[in-house]
mmCIF file of C-alpha atoms and ligand atoms in Angstrom:
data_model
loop_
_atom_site.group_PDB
_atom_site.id
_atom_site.type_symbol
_atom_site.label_atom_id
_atom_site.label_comp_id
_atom_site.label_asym_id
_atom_site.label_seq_id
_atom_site.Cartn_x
_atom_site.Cartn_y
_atom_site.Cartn_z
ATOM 1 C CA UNK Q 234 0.000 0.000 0.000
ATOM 2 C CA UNK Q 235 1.276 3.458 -0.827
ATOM 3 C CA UNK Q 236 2.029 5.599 2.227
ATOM 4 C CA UNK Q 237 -0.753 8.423 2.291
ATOM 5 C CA UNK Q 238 0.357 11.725 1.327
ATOM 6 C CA UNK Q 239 1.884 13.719 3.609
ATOM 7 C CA UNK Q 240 -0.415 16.598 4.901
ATOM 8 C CA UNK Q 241 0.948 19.704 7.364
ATOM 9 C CA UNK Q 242 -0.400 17.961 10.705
ATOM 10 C CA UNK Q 243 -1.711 14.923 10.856
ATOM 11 C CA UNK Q 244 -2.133 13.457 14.529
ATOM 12 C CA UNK Q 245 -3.285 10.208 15.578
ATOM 13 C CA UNK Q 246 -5.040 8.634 18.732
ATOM 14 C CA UNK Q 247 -4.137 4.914 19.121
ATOM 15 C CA UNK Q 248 -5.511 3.484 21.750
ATOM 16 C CA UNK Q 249 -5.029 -0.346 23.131
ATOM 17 C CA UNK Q 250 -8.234 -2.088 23.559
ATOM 18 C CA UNK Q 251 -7.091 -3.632 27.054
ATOM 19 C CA UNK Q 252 -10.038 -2.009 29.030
ATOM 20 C CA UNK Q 253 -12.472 1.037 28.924
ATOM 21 C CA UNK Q 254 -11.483 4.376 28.369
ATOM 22 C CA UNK Q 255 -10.095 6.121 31.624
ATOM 23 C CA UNK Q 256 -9.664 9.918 32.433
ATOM 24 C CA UNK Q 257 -5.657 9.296 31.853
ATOM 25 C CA UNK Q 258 -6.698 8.183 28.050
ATOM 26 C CA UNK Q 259 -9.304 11.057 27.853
ATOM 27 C CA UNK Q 260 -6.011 13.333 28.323
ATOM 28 C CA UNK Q 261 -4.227 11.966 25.611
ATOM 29 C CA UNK Q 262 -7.254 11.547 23.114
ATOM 30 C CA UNK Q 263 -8.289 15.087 24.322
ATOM 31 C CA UNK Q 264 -4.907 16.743 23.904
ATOM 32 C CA UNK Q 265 -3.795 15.058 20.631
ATOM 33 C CA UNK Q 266 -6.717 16.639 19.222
ATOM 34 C CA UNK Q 267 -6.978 19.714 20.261
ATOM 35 C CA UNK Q 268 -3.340 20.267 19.450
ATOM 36 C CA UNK Q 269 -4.480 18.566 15.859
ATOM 37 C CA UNK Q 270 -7.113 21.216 15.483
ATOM 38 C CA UNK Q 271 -5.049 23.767 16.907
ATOM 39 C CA UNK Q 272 -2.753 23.206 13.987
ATOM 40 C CA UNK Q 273 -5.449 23.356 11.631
ATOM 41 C CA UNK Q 274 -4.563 19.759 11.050
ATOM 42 C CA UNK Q 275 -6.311 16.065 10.926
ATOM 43 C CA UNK Q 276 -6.611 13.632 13.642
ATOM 44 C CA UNK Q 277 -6.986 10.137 13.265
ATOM 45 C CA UNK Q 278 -8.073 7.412 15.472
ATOM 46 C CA UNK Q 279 -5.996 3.573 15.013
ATOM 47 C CA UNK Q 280 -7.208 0.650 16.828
ATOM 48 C CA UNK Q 281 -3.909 -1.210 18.585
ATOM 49 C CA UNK Q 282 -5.067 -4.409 18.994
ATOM 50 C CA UNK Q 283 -2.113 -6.406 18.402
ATOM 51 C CA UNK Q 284 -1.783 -7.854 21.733
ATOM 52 C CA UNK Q 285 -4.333 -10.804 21.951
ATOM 53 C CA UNK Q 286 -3.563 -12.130 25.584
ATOM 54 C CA UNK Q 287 -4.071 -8.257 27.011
ATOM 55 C CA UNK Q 288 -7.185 -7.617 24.657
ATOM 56 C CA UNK Q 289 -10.665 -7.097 26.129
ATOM 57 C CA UNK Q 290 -13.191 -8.526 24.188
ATOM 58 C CA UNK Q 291 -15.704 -6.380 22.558
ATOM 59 C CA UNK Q 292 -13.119 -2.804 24.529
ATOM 60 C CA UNK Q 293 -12.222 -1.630 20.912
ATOM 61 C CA UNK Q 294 -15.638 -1.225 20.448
ATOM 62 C CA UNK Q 295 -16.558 0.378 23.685
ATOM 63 C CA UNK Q 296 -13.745 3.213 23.559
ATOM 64 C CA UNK Q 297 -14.611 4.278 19.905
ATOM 65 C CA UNK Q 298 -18.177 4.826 21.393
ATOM 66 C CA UNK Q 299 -16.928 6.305 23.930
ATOM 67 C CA UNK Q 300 -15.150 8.614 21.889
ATOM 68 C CA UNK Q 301 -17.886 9.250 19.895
ATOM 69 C CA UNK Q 302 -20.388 10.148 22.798
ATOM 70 C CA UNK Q 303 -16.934 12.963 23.823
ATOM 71 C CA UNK Q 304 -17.637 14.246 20.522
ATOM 72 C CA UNK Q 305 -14.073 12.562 19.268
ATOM 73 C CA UNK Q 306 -14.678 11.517 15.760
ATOM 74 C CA UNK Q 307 -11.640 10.164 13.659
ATOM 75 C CA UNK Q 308 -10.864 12.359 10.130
ATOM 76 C CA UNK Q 309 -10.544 8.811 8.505
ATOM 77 C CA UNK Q 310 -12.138 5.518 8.623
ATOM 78 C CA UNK Q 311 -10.767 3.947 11.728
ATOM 79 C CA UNK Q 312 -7.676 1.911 11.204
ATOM 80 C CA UNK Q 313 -7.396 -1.893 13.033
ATOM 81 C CA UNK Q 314 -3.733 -2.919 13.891
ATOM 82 C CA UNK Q 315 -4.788 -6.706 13.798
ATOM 83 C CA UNK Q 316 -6.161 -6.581 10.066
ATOM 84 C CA UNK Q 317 -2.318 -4.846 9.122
ATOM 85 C CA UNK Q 318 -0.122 -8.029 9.493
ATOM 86 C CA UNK Q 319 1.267 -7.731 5.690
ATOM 87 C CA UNK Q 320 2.711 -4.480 6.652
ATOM 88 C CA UNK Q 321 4.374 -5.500 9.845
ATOM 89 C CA UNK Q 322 5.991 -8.822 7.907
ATOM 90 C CA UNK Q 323 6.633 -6.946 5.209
ATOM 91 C CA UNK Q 324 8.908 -4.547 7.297
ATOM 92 C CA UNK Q 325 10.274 -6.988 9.390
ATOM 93 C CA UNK Q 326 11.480 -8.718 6.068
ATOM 94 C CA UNK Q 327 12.877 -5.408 5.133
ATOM 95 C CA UNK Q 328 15.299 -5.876 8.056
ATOM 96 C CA UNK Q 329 15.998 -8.909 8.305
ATOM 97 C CA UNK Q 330 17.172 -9.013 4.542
ATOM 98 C CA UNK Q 331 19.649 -6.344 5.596
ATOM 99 C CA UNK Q 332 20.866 -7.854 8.697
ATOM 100 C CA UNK Q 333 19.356 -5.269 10.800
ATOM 101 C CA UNK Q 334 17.539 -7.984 12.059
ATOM 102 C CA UNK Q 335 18.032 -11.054 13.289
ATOM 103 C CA UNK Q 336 16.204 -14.270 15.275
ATOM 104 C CA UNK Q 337 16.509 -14.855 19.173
ATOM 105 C CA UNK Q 338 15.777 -18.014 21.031
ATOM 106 C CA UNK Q 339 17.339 -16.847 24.759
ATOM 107 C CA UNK Q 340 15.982 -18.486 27.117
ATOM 108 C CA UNK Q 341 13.754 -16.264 29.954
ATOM 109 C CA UNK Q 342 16.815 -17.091 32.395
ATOM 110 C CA UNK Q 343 19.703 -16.156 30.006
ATOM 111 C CA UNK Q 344 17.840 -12.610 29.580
ATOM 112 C CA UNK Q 345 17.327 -12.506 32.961
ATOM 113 C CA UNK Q 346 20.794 -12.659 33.320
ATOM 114 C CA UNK Q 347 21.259 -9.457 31.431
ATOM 115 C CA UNK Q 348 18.683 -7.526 33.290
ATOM 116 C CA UNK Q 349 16.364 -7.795 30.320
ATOM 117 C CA UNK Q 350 18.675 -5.991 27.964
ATOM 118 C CA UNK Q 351 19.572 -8.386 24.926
ATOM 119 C CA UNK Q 352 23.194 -7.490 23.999
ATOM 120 C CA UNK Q 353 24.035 -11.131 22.217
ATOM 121 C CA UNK Q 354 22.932 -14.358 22.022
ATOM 122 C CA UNK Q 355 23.546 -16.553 25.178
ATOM 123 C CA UNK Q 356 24.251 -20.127 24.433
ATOM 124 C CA UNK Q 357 22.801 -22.904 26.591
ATOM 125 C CA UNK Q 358 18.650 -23.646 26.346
ATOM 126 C CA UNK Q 359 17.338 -22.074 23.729
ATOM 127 C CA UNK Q 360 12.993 -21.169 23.548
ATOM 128 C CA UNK Q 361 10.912 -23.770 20.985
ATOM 129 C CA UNK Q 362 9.693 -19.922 19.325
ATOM 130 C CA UNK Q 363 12.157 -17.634 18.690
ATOM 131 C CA UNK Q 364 11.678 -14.217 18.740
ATOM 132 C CA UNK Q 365 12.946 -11.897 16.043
ATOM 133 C CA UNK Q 366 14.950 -8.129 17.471
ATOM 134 C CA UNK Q 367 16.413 -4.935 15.775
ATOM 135 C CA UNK Q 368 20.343 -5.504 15.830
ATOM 136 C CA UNK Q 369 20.905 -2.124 18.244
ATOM 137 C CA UNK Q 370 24.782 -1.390 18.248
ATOM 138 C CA UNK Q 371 26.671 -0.243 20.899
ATOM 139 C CA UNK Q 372 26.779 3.966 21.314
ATOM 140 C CA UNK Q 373 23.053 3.846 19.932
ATOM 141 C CA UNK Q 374 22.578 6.875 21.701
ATOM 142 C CA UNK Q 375 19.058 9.107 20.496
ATOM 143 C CA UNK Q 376 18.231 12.277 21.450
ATOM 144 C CA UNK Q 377 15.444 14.156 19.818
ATOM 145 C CA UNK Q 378 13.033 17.775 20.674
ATOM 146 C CA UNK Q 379 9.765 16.962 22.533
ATOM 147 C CA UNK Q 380 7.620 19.727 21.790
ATOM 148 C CA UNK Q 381 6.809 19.581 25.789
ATOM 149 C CA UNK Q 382 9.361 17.509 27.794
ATOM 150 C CA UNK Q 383 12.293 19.397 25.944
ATOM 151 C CA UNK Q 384 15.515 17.337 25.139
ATOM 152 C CA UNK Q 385 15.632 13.785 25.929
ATOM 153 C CA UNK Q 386 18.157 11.399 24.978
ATOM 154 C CA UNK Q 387 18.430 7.521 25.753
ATOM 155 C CA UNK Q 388 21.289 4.814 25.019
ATOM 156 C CA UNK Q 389 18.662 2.585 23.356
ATOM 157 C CA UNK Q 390 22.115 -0.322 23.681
ATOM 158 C CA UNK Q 391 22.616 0.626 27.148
ATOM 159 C CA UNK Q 392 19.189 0.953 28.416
ATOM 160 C CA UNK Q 393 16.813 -1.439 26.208
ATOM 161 C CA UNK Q 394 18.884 -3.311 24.362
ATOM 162 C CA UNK Q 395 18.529 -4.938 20.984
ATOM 163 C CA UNK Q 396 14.552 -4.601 20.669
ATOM 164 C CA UNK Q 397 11.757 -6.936 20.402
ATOM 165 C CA UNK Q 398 10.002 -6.731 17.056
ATOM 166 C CA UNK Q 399 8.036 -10.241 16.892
ATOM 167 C CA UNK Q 400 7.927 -11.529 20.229
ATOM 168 C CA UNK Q 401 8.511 -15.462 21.206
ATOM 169 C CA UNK Q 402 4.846 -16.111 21.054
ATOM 170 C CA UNK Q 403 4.322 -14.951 17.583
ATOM 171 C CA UNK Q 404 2.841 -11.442 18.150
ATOM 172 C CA UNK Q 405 4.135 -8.124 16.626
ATOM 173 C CA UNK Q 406 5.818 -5.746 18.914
ATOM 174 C CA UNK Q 407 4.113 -2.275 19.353
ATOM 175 C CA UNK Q 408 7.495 -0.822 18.693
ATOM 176 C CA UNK Q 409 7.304 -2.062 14.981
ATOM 177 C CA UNK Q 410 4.009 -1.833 14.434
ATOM 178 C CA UNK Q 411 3.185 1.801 15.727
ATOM 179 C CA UNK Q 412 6.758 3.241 13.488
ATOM 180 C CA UNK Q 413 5.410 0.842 10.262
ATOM 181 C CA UNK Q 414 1.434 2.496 11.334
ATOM 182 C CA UNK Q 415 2.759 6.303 11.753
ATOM 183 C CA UNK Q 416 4.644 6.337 8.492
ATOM 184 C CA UNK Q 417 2.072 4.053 6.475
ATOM 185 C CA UNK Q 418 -0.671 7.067 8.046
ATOM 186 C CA UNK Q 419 1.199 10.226 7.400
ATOM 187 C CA UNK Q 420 1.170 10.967 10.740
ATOM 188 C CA UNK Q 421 3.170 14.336 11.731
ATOM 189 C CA UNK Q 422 2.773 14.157 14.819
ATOM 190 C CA UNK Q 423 2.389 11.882 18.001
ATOM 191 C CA UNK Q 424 0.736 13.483 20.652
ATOM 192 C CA UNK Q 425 0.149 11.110 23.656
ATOM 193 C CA UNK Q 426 0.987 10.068 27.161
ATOM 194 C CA UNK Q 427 4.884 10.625 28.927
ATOM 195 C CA UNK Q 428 4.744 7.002 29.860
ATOM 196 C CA UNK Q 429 5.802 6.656 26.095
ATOM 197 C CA UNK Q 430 8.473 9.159 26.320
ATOM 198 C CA UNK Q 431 11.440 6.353 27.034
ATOM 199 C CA UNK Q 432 10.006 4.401 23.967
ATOM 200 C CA UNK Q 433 10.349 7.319 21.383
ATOM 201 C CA UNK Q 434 14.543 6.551 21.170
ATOM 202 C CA UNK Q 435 13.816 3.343 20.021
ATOM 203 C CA UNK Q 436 10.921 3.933 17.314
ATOM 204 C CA UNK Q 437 13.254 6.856 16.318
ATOM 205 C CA UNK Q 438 15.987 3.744 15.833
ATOM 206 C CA UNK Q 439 13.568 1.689 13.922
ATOM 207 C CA UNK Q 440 12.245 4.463 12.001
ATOM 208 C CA UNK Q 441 15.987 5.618 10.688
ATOM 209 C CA UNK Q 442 17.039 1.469 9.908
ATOM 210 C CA UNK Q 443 13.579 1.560 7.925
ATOM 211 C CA UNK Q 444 14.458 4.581 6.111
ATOM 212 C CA UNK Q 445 11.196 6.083 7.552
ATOM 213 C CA UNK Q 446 10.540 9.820 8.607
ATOM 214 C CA UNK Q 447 10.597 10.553 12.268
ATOM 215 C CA UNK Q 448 6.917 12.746 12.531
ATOM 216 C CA UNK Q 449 7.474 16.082 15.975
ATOM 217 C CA UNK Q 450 6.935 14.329 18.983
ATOM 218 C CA UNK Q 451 5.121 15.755 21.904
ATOM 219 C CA UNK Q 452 4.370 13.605 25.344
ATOM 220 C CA UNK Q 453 1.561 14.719 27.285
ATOM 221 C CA UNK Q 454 1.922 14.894 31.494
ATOM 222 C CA UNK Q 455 0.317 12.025 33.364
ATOM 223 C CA UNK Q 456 -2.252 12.349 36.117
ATOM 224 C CA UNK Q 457 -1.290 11.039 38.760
ATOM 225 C CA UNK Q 458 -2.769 9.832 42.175
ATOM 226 C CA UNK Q 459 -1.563 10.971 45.477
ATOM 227 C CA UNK Q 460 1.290 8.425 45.454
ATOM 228 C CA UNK Q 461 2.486 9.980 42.406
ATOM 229 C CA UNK Q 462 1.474 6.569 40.481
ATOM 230 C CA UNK Q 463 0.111 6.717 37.617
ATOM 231 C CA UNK Q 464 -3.856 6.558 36.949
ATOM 232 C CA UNK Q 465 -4.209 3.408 34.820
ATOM 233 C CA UNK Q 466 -2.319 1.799 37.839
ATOM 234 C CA UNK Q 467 -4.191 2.571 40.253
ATOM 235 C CA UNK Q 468 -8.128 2.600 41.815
ATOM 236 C CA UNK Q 469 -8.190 5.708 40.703
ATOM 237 C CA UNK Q 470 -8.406 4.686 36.736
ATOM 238 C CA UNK Q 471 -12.408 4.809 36.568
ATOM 239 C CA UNK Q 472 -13.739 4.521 32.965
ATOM 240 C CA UNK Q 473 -14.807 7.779 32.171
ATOM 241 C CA UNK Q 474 -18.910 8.423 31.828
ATOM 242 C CA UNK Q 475 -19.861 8.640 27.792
ATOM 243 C CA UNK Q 476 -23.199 8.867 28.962
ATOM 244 C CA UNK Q 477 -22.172 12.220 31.025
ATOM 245 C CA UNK Q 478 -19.238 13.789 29.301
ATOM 246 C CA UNK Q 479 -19.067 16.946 30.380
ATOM 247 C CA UNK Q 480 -17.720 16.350 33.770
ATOM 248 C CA UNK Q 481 -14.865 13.844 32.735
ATOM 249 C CA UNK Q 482 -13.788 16.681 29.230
ATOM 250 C CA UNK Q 483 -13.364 19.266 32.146
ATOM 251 C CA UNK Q 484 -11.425 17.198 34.189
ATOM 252 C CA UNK Q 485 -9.028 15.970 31.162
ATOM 253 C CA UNK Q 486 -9.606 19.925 30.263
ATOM 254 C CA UNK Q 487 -7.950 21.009 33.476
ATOM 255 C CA UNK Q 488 -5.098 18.199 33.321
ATOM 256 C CA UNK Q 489 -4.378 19.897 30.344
ATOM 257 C CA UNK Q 490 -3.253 23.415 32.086
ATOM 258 C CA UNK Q 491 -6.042 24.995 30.741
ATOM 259 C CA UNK Q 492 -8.497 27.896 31.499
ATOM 260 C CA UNK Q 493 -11.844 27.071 32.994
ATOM 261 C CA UNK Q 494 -14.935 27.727 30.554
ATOM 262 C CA UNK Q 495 -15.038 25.934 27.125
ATOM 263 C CA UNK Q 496 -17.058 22.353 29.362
ATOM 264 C CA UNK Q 497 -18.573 24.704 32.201
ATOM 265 C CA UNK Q 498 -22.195 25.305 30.571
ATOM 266 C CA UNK Q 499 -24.126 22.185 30.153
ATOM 267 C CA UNK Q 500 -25.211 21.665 25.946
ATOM 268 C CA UNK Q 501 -24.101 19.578 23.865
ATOM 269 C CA UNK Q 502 -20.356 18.000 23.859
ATOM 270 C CA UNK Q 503 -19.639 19.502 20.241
ATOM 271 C CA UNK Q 504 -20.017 23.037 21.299
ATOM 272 C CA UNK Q 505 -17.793 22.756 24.208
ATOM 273 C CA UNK Q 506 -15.195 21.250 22.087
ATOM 274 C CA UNK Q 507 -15.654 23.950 19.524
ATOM 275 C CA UNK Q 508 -14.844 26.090 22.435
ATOM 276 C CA UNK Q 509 -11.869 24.492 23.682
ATOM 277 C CA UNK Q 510 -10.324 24.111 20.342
ATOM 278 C CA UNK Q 511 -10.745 27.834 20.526
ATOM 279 C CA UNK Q 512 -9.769 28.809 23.808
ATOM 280 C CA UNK Q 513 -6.980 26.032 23.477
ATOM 281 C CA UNK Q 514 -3.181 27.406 24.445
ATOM 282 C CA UNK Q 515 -0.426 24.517 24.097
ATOM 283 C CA UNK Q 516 1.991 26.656 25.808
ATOM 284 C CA UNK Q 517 -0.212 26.110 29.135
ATOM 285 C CA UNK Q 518 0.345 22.293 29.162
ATOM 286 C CA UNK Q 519 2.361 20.963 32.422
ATOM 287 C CA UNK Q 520 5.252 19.695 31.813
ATOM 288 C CA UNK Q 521 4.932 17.196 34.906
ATOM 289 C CA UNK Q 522 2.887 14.814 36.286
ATOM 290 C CA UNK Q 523 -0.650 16.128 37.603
ATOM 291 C CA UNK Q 524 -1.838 15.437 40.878
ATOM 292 C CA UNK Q 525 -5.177 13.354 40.220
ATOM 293 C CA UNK Q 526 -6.351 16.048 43.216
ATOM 294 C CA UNK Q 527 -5.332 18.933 41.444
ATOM 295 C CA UNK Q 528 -7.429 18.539 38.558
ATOM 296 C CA UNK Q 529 -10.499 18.122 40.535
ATOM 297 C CA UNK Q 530 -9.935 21.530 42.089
ATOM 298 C CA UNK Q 531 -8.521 23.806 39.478
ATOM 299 C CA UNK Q 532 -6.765 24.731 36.735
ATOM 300 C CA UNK Q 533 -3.443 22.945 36.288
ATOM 301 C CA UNK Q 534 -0.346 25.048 36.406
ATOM 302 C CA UNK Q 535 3.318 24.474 36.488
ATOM 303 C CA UNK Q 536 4.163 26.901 39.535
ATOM 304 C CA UNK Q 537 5.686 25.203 42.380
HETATM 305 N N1 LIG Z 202 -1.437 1.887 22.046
HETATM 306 C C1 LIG Z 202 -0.630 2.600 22.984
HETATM 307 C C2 LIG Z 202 -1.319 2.711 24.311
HETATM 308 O O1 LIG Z 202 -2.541 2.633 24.365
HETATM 309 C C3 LIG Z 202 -0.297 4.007 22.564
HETATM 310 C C4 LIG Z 202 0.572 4.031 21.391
HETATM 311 C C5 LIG Z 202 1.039 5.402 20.969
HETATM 312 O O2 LIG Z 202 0.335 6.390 21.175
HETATM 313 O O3 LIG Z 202 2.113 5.437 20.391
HETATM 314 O O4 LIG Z 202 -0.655 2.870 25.311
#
């Protein structure tokens, strides 16, 4: 399949189906769209549901409704991970033809050994199903300009090692998958949560041994709860309401840094977006984790 054109801005949503939609997702399907429309651009929703053993039956389904009652409609048809397997194989070919890539059957123990981080192949027991990794060599070091976390730089040899593109039990890694999905979309720019930020390095990796673009990258702060954990982790991570909208959008709203007003007055969901995109400033985003209390109470800022 040809790669679709590339437009200014296109942003993307890409949620995992591994559960209902929680106020930490609103944030990132909220603020990946507002700083799509912001940009004038498009923003584009893509099923991840690579991941069979994590996958909630019938969840994909769910959070697009969901979306859908928050008045978060995808620019294109909705795009399914699981029905883009050609793609994935077809990349990972690309590699391994080239030696970029190559098959791993360590055992769980030998990579144990190593503290999870796969510098070579450890002889002794090998796995039945091997799993196939990026060749990452040493002084891999990637830096790259997050439009909100700033610099940020990672020895991808050093800290993750060679990575995991089709894992021992015969599923594609979201590493490959969501570099082969961003480029195969068009997508400018990822806009989503800072628990991704130590990932970006290593799609930047894959992207550059693909001879893919690398799209602007900004990471969105996490709420957190009073423990500083984040939401999805803890009791905290309630599905937000798509029957009641309003009250989750200003929550997600405030996480955001921003002003009070676009979801005050009750009406429908689509003006109070209209407003937001509006009254929308990306400079006010945090850039640190958000107290779960703090956006109950107020507007999110960064003073101390
Ligand atoms: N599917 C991933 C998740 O739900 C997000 C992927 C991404 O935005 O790059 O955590």
């Amino acid at each position: 399949m040809p790669p679709a054109p590339a437009p200014a801005y296109r942003g993307r949503f890409a949620p995992s189906p591994t559960g209902p939609l929680h106020a930490g997702s609103l944030v990132a399907a909220l603020g990946s769209w507002l700083m799509a429309r912001h940009a004038g651009g498009e923003w584009w929703v893509r099923v991840e549901d690579l991941d069979p053993p994590r996958e909630v039956p019938g969840a994909a389904e769910a959070q697009l409704r969901t979306l859908a009652a928050f008045g978060l409609v995808s620019d294109a048809p909705v795009v399914r991970q699981s029905e883009r397997h050609a793609l994935y194989r077809a990349a990972l070919d690309r590699l391994l033809a080239a030696d970029l890539a190559f098959a791993c059957a360590c055992s769980r123990s030998a990579l144990a050994a190593g503290g999870g981080v796969h510098r070579a192949c450890a002889p002794g027991p090998a796995r039945a199903q091997a799993a196939v990794r990026l060749r990452v060599p040493d002084g891999s070091v990637v830096g790259f300009e997050d439009a909100l976390c700033g610099h940020f730089a990672q020895d991808v040899a050093t800290d993750v090692g060679d990575v995991v593109l089709l894992r021992a039990d015969g599923c594609w890694a979201y590493q490959l998958a969501v570099v082969v999905d961003d480029a195969a979309q068009g997508v400018t720019d990822v806009v989503r949560g800072a628990d991704l930020l130590d990932s970006t390095p290593r799609q930047i990796l894959l992207q550059r041994a693909l001879g893919l673009p690398t799209p602007r990258y900004a990471h969105l702060p996490l709420i957190v709860d009073g423990d500083g954990r984040k939401l999805s982790k803890s009791l905290a991570a309630v599905p937000v309401d798509g029957d009641d909208p309003l009250p989750a959008l200003r929550v997600a709203w405030r996480a955001l840094g921003q002003r009070p007003g676009p979801f005050d007055a009750p009406g429908r969901v689509e003006r109070g977006l209209a407003r937001a995109s509006a009254a929308f400033d990306p400079g006010l985003i945090p850039r640190k984790p958000v107290p779960l209390a703090a956006v109950h109470n107020g507007p999110v800022t960064d003073d101390p």
